[in-house]
Tab-separated table of N, CA, C and O in Angstrom:
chain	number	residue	atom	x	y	z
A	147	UNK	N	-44.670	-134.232	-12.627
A	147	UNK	CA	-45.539	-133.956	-13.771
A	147	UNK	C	-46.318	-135.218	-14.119
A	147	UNK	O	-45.888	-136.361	-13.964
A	148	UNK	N	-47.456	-134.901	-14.584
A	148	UNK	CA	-48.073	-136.159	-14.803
A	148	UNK	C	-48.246	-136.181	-16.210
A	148	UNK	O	-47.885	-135.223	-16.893
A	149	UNK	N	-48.944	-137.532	-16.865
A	149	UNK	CA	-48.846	-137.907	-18.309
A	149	UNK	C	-50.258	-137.921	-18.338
A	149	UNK	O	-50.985	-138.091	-17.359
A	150	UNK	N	-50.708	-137.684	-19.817
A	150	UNK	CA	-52.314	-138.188	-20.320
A	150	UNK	C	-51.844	-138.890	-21.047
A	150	UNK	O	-50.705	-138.506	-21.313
A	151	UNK	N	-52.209	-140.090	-21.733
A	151	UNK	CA	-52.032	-141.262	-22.874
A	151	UNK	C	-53.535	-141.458	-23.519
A	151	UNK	O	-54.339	-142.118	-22.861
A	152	UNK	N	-54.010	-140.812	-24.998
A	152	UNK	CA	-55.168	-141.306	-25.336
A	152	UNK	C	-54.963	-142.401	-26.402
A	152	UNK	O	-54.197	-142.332	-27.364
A	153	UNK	N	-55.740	-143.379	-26.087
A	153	UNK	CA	-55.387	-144.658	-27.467
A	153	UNK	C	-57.019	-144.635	-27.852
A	153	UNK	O	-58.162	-144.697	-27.401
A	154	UNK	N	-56.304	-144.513	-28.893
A	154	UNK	CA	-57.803	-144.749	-30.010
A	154	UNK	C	-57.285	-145.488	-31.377
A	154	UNK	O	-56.518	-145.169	-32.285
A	155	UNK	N	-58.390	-147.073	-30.955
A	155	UNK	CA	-58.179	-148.399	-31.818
A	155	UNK	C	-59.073	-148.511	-32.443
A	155	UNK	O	-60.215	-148.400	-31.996
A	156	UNK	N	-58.701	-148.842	-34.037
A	156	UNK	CA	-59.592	-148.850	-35.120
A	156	UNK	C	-58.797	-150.324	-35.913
A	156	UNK	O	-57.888	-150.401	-36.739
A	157	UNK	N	-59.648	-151.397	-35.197
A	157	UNK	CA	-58.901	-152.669	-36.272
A	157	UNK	C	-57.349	-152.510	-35.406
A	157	UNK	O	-57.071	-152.520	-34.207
A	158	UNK	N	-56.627	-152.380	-36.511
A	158	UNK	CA	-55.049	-152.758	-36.464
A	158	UNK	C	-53.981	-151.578	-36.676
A	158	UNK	O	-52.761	-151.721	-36.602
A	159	UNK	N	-54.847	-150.071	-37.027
A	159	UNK	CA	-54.822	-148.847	-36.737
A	159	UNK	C	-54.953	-148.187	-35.067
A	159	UNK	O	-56.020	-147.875	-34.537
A	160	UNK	N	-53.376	-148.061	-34.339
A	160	UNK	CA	-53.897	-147.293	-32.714
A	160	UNK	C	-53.095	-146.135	-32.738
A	160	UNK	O	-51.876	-146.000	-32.847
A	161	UNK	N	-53.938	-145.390	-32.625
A	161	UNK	CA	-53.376	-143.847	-32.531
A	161	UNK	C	-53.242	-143.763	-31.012
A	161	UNK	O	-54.024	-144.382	-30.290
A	162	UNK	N	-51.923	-142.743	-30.350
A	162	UNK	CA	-51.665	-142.273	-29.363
A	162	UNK	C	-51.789	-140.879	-29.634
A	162	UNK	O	-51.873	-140.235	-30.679
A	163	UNK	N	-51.778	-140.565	-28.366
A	163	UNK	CA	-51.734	-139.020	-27.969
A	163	UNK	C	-51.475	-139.430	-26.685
A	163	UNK	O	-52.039	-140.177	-25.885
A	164	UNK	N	-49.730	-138.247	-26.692
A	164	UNK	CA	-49.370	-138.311	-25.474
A	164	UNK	C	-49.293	-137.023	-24.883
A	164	UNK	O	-48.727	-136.206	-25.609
A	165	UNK	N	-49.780	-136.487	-23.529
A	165	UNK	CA	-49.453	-134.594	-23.183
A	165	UNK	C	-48.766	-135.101	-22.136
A	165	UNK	O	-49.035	-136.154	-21.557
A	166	UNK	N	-47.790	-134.287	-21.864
A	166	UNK	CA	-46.763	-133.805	-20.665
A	166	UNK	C	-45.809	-134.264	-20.654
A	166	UNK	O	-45.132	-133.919	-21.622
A	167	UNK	N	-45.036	-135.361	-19.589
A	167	UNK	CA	-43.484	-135.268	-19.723
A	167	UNK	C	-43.383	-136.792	-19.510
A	167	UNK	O	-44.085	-137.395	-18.699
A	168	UNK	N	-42.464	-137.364	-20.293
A	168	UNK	CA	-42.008	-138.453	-20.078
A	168	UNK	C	-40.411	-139.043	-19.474
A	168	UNK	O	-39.470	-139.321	-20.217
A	169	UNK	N	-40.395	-139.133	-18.153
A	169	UNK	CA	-39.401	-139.264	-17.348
A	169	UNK	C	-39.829	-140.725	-16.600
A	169	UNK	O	-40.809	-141.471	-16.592
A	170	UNK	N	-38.778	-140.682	-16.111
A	170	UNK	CA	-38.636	-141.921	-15.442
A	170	UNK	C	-39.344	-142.545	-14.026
A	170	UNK	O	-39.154	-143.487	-13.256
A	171	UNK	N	-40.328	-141.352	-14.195
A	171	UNK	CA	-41.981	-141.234	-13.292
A	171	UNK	C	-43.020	-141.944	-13.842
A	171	UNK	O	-43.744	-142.785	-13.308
A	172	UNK	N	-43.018	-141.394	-15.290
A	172	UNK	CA	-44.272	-141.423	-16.282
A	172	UNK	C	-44.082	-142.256	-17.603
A	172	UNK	O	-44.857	-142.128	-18.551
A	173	UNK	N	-42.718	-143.351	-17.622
A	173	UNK	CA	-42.173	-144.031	-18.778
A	173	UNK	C	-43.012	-145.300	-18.277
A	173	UNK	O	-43.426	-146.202	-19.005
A	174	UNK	N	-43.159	-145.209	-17.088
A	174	UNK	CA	-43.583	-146.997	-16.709
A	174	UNK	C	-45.462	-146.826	-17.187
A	174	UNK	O	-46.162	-147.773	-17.543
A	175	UNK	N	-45.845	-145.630	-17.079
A	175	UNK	CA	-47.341	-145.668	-17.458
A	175	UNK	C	-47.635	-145.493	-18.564
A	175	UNK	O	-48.811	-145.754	-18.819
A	176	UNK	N	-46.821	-145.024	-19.642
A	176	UNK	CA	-46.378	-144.830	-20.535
A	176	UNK	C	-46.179	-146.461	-21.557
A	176	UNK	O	-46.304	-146.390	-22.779
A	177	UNK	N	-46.086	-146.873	-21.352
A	177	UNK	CA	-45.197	-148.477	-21.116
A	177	UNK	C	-46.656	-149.429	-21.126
A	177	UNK	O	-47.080	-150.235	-21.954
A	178	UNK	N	-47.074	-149.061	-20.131
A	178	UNK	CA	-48.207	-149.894	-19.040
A	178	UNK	C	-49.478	-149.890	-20.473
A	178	UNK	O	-50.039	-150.845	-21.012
A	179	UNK	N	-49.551	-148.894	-20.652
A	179	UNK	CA	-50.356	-148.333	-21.807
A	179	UNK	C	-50.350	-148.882	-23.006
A	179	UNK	O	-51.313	-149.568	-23.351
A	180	UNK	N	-49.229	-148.672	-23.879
A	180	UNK	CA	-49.256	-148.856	-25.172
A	180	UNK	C	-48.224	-150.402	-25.257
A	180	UNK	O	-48.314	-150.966	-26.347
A	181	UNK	N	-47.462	-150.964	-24.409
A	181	UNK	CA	-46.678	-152.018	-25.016
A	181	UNK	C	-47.441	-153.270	-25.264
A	181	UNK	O	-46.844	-154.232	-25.749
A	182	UNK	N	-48.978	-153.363	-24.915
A	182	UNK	CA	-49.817	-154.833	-25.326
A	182	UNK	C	-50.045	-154.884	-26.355
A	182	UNK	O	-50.140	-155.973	-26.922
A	183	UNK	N	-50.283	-153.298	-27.215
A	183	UNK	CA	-50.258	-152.803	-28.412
A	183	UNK	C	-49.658	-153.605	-29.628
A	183	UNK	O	-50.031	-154.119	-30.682
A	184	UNK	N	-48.155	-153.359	-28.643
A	184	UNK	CA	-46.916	-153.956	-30.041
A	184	UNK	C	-46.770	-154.856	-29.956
A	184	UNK	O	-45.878	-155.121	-30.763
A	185	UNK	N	-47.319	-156.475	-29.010
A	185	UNK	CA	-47.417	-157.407	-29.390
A	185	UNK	C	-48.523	-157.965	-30.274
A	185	UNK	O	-48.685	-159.185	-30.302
A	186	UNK	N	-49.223	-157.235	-30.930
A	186	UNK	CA	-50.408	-157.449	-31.914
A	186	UNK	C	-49.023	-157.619	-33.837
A	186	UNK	O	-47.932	-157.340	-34.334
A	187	UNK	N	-50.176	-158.195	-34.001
A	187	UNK	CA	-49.419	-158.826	-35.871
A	187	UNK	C	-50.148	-157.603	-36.772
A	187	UNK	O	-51.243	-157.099	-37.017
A	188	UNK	N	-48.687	-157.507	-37.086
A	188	UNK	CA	-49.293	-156.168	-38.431
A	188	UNK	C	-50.146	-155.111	-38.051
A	188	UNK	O	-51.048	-154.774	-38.818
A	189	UNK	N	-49.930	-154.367	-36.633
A	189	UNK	CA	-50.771	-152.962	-36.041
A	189	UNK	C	-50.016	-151.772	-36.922
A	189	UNK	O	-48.865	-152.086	-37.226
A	190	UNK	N	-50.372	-150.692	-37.309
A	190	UNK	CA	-49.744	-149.548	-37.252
A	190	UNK	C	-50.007	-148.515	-36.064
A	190	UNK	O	-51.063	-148.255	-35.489
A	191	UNK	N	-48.974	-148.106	-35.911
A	191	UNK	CA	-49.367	-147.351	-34.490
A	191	UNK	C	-48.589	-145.930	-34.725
A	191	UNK	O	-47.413	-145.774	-35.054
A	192	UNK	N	-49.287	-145.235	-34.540
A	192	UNK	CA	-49.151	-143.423	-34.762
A	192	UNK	C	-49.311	-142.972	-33.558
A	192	UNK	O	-50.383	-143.084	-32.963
A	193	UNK	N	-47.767	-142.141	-32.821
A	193	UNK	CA	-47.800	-141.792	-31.922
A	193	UNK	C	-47.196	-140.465	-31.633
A	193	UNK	O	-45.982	-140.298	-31.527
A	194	UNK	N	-48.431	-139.169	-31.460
A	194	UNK	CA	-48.353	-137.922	-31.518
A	194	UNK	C	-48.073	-137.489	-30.237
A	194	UNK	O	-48.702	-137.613	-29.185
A	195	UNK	N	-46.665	-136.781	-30.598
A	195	UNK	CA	-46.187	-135.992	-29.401
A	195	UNK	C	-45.849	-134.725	-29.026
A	195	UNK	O	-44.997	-134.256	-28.271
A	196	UNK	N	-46.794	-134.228	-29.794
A	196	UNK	CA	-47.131	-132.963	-30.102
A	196	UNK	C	-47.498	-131.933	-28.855
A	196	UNK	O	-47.638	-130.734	-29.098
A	197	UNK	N	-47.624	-132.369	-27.724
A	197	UNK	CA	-47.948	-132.157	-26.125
A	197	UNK	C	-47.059	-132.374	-25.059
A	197	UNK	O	-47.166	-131.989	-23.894
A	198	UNK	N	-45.693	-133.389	-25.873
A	198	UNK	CA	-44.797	-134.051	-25.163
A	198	UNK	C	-43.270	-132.628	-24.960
A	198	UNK	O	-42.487	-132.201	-25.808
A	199	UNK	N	-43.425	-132.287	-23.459
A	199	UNK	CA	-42.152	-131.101	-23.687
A	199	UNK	C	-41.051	-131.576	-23.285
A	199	UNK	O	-40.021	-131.094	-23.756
A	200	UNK	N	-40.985	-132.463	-22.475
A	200	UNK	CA	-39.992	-133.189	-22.296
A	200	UNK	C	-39.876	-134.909	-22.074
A	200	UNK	O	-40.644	-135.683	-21.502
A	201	UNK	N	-38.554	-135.149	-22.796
A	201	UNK	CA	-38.888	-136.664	-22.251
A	201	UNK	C	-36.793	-137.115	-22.282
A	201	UNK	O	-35.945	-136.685	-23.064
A	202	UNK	N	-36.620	-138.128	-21.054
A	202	UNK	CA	-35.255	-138.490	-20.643
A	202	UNK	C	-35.151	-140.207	-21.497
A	202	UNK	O	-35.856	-140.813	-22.304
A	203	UNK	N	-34.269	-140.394	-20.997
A	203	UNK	CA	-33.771	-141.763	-21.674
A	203	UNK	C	-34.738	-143.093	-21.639
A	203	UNK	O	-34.926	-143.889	-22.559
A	204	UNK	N	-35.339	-143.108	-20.219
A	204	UNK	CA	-36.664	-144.087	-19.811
A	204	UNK	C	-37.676	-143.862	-21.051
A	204	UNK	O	-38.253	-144.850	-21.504
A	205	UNK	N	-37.950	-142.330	-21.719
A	205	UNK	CA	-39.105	-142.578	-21.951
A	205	UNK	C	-38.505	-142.759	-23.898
A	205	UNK	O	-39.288	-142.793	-24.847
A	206	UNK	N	-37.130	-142.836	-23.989
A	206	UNK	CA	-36.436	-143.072	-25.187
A	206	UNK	C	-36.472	-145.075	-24.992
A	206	UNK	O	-36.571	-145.897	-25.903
A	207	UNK	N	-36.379	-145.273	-23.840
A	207	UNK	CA	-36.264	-147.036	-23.747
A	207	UNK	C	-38.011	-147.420	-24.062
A	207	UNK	O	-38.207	-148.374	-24.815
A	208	UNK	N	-39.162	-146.733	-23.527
A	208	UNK	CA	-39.861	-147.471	-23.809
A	208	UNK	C	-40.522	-147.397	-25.410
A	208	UNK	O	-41.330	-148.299	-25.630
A	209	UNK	N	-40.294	-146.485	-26.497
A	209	UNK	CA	-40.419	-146.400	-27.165
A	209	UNK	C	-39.312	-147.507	-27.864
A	209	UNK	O	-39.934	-148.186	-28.681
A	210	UNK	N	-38.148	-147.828	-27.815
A	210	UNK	CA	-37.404	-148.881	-28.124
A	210	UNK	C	-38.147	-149.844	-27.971
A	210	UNK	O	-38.521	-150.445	-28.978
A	211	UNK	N	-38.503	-150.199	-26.896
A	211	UNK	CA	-39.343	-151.187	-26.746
A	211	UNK	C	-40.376	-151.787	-27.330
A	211	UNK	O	-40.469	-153.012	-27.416
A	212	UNK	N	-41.484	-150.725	-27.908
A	212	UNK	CA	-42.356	-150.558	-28.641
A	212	UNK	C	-41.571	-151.330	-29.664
A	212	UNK	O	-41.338	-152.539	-29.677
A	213	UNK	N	-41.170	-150.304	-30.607
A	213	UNK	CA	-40.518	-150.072	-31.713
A	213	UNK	C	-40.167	-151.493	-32.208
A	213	UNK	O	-40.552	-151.896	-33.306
A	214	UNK	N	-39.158	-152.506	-31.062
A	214	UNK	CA	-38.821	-153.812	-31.614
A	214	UNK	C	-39.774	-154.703	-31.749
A	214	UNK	O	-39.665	-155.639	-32.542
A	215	UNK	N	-41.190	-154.453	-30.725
A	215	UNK	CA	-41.782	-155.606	-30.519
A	215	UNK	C	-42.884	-155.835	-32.259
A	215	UNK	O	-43.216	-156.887	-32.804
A	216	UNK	N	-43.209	-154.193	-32.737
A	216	UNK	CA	-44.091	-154.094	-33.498
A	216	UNK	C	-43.113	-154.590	-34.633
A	216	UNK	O	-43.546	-155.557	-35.260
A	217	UNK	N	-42.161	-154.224	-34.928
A	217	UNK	CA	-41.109	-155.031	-36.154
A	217	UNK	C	-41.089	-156.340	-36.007
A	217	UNK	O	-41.073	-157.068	-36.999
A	218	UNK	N	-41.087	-156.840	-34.734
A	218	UNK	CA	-41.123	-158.183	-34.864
A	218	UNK	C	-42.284	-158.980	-34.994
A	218	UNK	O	-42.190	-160.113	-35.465
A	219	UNK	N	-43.140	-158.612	-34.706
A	219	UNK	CA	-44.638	-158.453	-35.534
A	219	UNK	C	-45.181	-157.925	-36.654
A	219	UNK	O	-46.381	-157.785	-36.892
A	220	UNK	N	-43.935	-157.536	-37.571
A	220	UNK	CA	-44.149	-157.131	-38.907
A	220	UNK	C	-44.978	-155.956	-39.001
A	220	UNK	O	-45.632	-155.822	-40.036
A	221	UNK	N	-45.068	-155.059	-38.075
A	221	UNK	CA	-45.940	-153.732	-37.872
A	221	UNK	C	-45.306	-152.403	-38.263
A	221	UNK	O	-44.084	-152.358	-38.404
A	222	UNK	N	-45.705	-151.826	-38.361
A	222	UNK	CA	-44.997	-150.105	-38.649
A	222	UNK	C	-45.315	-149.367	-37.341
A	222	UNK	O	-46.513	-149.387	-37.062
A	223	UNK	N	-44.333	-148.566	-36.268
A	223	UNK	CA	-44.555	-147.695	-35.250
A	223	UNK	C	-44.023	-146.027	-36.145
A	223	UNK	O	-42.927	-145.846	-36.676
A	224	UNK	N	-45.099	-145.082	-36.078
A	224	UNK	CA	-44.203	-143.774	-36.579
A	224	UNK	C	-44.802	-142.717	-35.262
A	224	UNK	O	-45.935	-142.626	-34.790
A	225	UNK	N	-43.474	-141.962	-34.905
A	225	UNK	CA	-43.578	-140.680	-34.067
A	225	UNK	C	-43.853	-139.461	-35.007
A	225	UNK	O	-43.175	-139.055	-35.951
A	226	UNK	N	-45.166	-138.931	-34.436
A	226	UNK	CA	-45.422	-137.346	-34.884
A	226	UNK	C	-44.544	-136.351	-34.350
A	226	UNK	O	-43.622	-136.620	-33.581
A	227	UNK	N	-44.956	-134.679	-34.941
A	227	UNK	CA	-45.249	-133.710	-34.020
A	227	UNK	C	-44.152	-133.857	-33.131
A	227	UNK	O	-44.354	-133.326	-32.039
A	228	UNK	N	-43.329	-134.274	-33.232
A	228	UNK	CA	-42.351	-133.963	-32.605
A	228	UNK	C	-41.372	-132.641	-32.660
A	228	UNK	O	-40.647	-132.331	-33.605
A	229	UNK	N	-41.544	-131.877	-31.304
A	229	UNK	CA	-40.184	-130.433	-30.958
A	229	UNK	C	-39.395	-130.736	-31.284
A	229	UNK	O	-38.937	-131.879	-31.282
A	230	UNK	N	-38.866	-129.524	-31.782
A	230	UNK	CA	-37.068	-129.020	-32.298
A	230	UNK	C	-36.458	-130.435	-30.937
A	230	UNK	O	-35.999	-131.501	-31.349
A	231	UNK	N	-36.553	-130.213	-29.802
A	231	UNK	CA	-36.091	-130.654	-28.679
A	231	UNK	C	-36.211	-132.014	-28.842
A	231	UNK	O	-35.157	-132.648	-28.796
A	232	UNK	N	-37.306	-132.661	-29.035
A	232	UNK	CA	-37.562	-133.943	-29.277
A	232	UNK	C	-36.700	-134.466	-30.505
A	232	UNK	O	-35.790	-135.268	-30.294
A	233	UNK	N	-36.976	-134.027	-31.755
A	233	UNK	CA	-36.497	-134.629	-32.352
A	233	UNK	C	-34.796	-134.708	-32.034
A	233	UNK	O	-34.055	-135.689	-31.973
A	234	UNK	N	-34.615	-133.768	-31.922
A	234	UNK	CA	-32.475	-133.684	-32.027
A	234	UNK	C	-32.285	-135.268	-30.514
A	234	UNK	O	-31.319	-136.030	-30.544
A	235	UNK	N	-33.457	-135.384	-29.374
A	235	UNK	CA	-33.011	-136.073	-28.701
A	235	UNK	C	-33.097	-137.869	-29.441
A	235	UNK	O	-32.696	-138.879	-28.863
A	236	UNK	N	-33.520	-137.830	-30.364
A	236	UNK	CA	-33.938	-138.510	-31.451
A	236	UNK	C	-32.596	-139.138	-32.227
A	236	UNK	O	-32.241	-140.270	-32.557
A	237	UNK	N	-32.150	-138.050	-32.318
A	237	UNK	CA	-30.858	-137.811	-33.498
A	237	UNK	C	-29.652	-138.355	-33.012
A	237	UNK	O	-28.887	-139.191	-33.493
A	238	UNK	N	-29.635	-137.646	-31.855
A	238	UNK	CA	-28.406	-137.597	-31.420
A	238	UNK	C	-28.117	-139.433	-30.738
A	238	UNK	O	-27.030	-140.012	-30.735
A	239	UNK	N	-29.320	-139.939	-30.277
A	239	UNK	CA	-28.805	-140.977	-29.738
A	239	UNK	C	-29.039	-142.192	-31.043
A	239	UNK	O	-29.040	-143.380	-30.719
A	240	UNK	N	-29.258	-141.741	-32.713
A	240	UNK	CA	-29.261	-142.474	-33.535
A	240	UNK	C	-30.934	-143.157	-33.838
A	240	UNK	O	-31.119	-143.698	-34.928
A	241	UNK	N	-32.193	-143.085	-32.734
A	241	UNK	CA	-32.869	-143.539	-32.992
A	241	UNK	C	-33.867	-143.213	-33.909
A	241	UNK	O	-34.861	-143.906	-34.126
A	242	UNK	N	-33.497	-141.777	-34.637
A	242	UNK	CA	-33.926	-141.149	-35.763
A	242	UNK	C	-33.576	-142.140	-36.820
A	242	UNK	O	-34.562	-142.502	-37.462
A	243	UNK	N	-32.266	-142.766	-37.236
A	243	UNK	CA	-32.316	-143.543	-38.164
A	243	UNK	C	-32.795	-144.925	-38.520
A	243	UNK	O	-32.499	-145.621	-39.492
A	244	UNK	N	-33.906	-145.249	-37.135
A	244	UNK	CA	-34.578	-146.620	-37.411
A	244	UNK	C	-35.874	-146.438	-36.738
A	244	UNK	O	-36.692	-147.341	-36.912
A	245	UNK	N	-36.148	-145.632	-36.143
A	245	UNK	CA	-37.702	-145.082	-35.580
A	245	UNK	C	-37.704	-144.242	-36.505
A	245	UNK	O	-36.785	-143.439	-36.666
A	246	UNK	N	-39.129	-144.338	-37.518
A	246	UNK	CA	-40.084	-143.314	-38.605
A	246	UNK	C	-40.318	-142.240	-37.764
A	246	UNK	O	-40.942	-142.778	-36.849
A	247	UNK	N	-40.182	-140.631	-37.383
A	247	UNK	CA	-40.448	-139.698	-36.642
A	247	UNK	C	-40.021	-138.497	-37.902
A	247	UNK	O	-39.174	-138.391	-38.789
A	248	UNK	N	-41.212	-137.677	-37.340
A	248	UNK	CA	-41.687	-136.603	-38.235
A	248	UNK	C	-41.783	-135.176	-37.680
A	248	UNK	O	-42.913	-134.870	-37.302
A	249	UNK	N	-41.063	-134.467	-37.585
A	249	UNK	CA	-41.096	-133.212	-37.201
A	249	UNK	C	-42.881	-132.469	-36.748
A	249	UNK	O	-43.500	-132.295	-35.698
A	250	UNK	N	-43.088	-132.269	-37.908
A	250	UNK	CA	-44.323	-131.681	-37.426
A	250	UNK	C	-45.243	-131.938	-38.970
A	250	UNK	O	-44.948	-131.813	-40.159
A	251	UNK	N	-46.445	-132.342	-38.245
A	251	UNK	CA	-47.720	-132.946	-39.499
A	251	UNK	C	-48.433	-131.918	-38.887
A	251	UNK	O	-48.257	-131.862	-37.670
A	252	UNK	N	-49.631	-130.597	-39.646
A	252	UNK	CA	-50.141	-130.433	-39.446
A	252	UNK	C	-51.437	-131.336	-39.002
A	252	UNK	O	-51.468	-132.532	-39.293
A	253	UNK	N	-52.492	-130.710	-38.290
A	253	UNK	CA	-53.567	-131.098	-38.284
A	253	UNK	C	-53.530	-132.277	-37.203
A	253	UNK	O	-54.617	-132.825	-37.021
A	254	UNK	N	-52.335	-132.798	-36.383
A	254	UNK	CA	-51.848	-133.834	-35.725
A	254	UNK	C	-52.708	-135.726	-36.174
A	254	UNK	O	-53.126	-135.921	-37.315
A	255	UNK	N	-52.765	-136.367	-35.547
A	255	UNK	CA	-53.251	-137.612	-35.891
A	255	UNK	C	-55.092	-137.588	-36.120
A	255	UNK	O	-55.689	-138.619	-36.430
């Protein structure tokens, strides 16, 4: 399966949009994409996964990844639009309680 990644940068505002599956195929482009992102100071980054039907542990690491670099840059990372499926994979491995992720926002990003 392949991935689309759209980034759209406004200032210190980068919206994602991600469609298709994030596995351990499509985590490294995934990755490749958005992690220059989270070494920026004070970005917010909104990342809609509203297209995303599946995703395995790779594509749970690179969002970790994200996630620490923009905190340590004093930034905010929040997950949209996230499936019943998505989110519980969220939950269950705890990263619901320190990644901002939101079930479903109308109207997406």
């Amino acid at each position: 399966m392949n991935i689309i990644i759209d980034v759209k940068e406004q200032e210190l505002n980068i919206e994602v949009k991600v469609c298709g599956e994030i596995d351990a195929y499509t985590a490294p482009k995934l990755k490749e994409r958005i992690y220059s992102y989270s070494e920026k100071q004070s970005i917010k980054m909104v990342v809609d996964l509203s297209d995303v039907n599946y995703m395995d542990s790779t594509g749970l690491g690179v969002f970790v990844g994200v996630f620490k670099n923009i905190r340590a840059n004093n930034g905010e990372l929040k997950l949209i639009n996230l499936s019943d499926r998505l989110k519980r994979l969220f939950e269950i491995t705890g990263l619901a309680d320190i990644i901002d992720i939101t079930s479903k926002i109308e109207g997406g990003i």
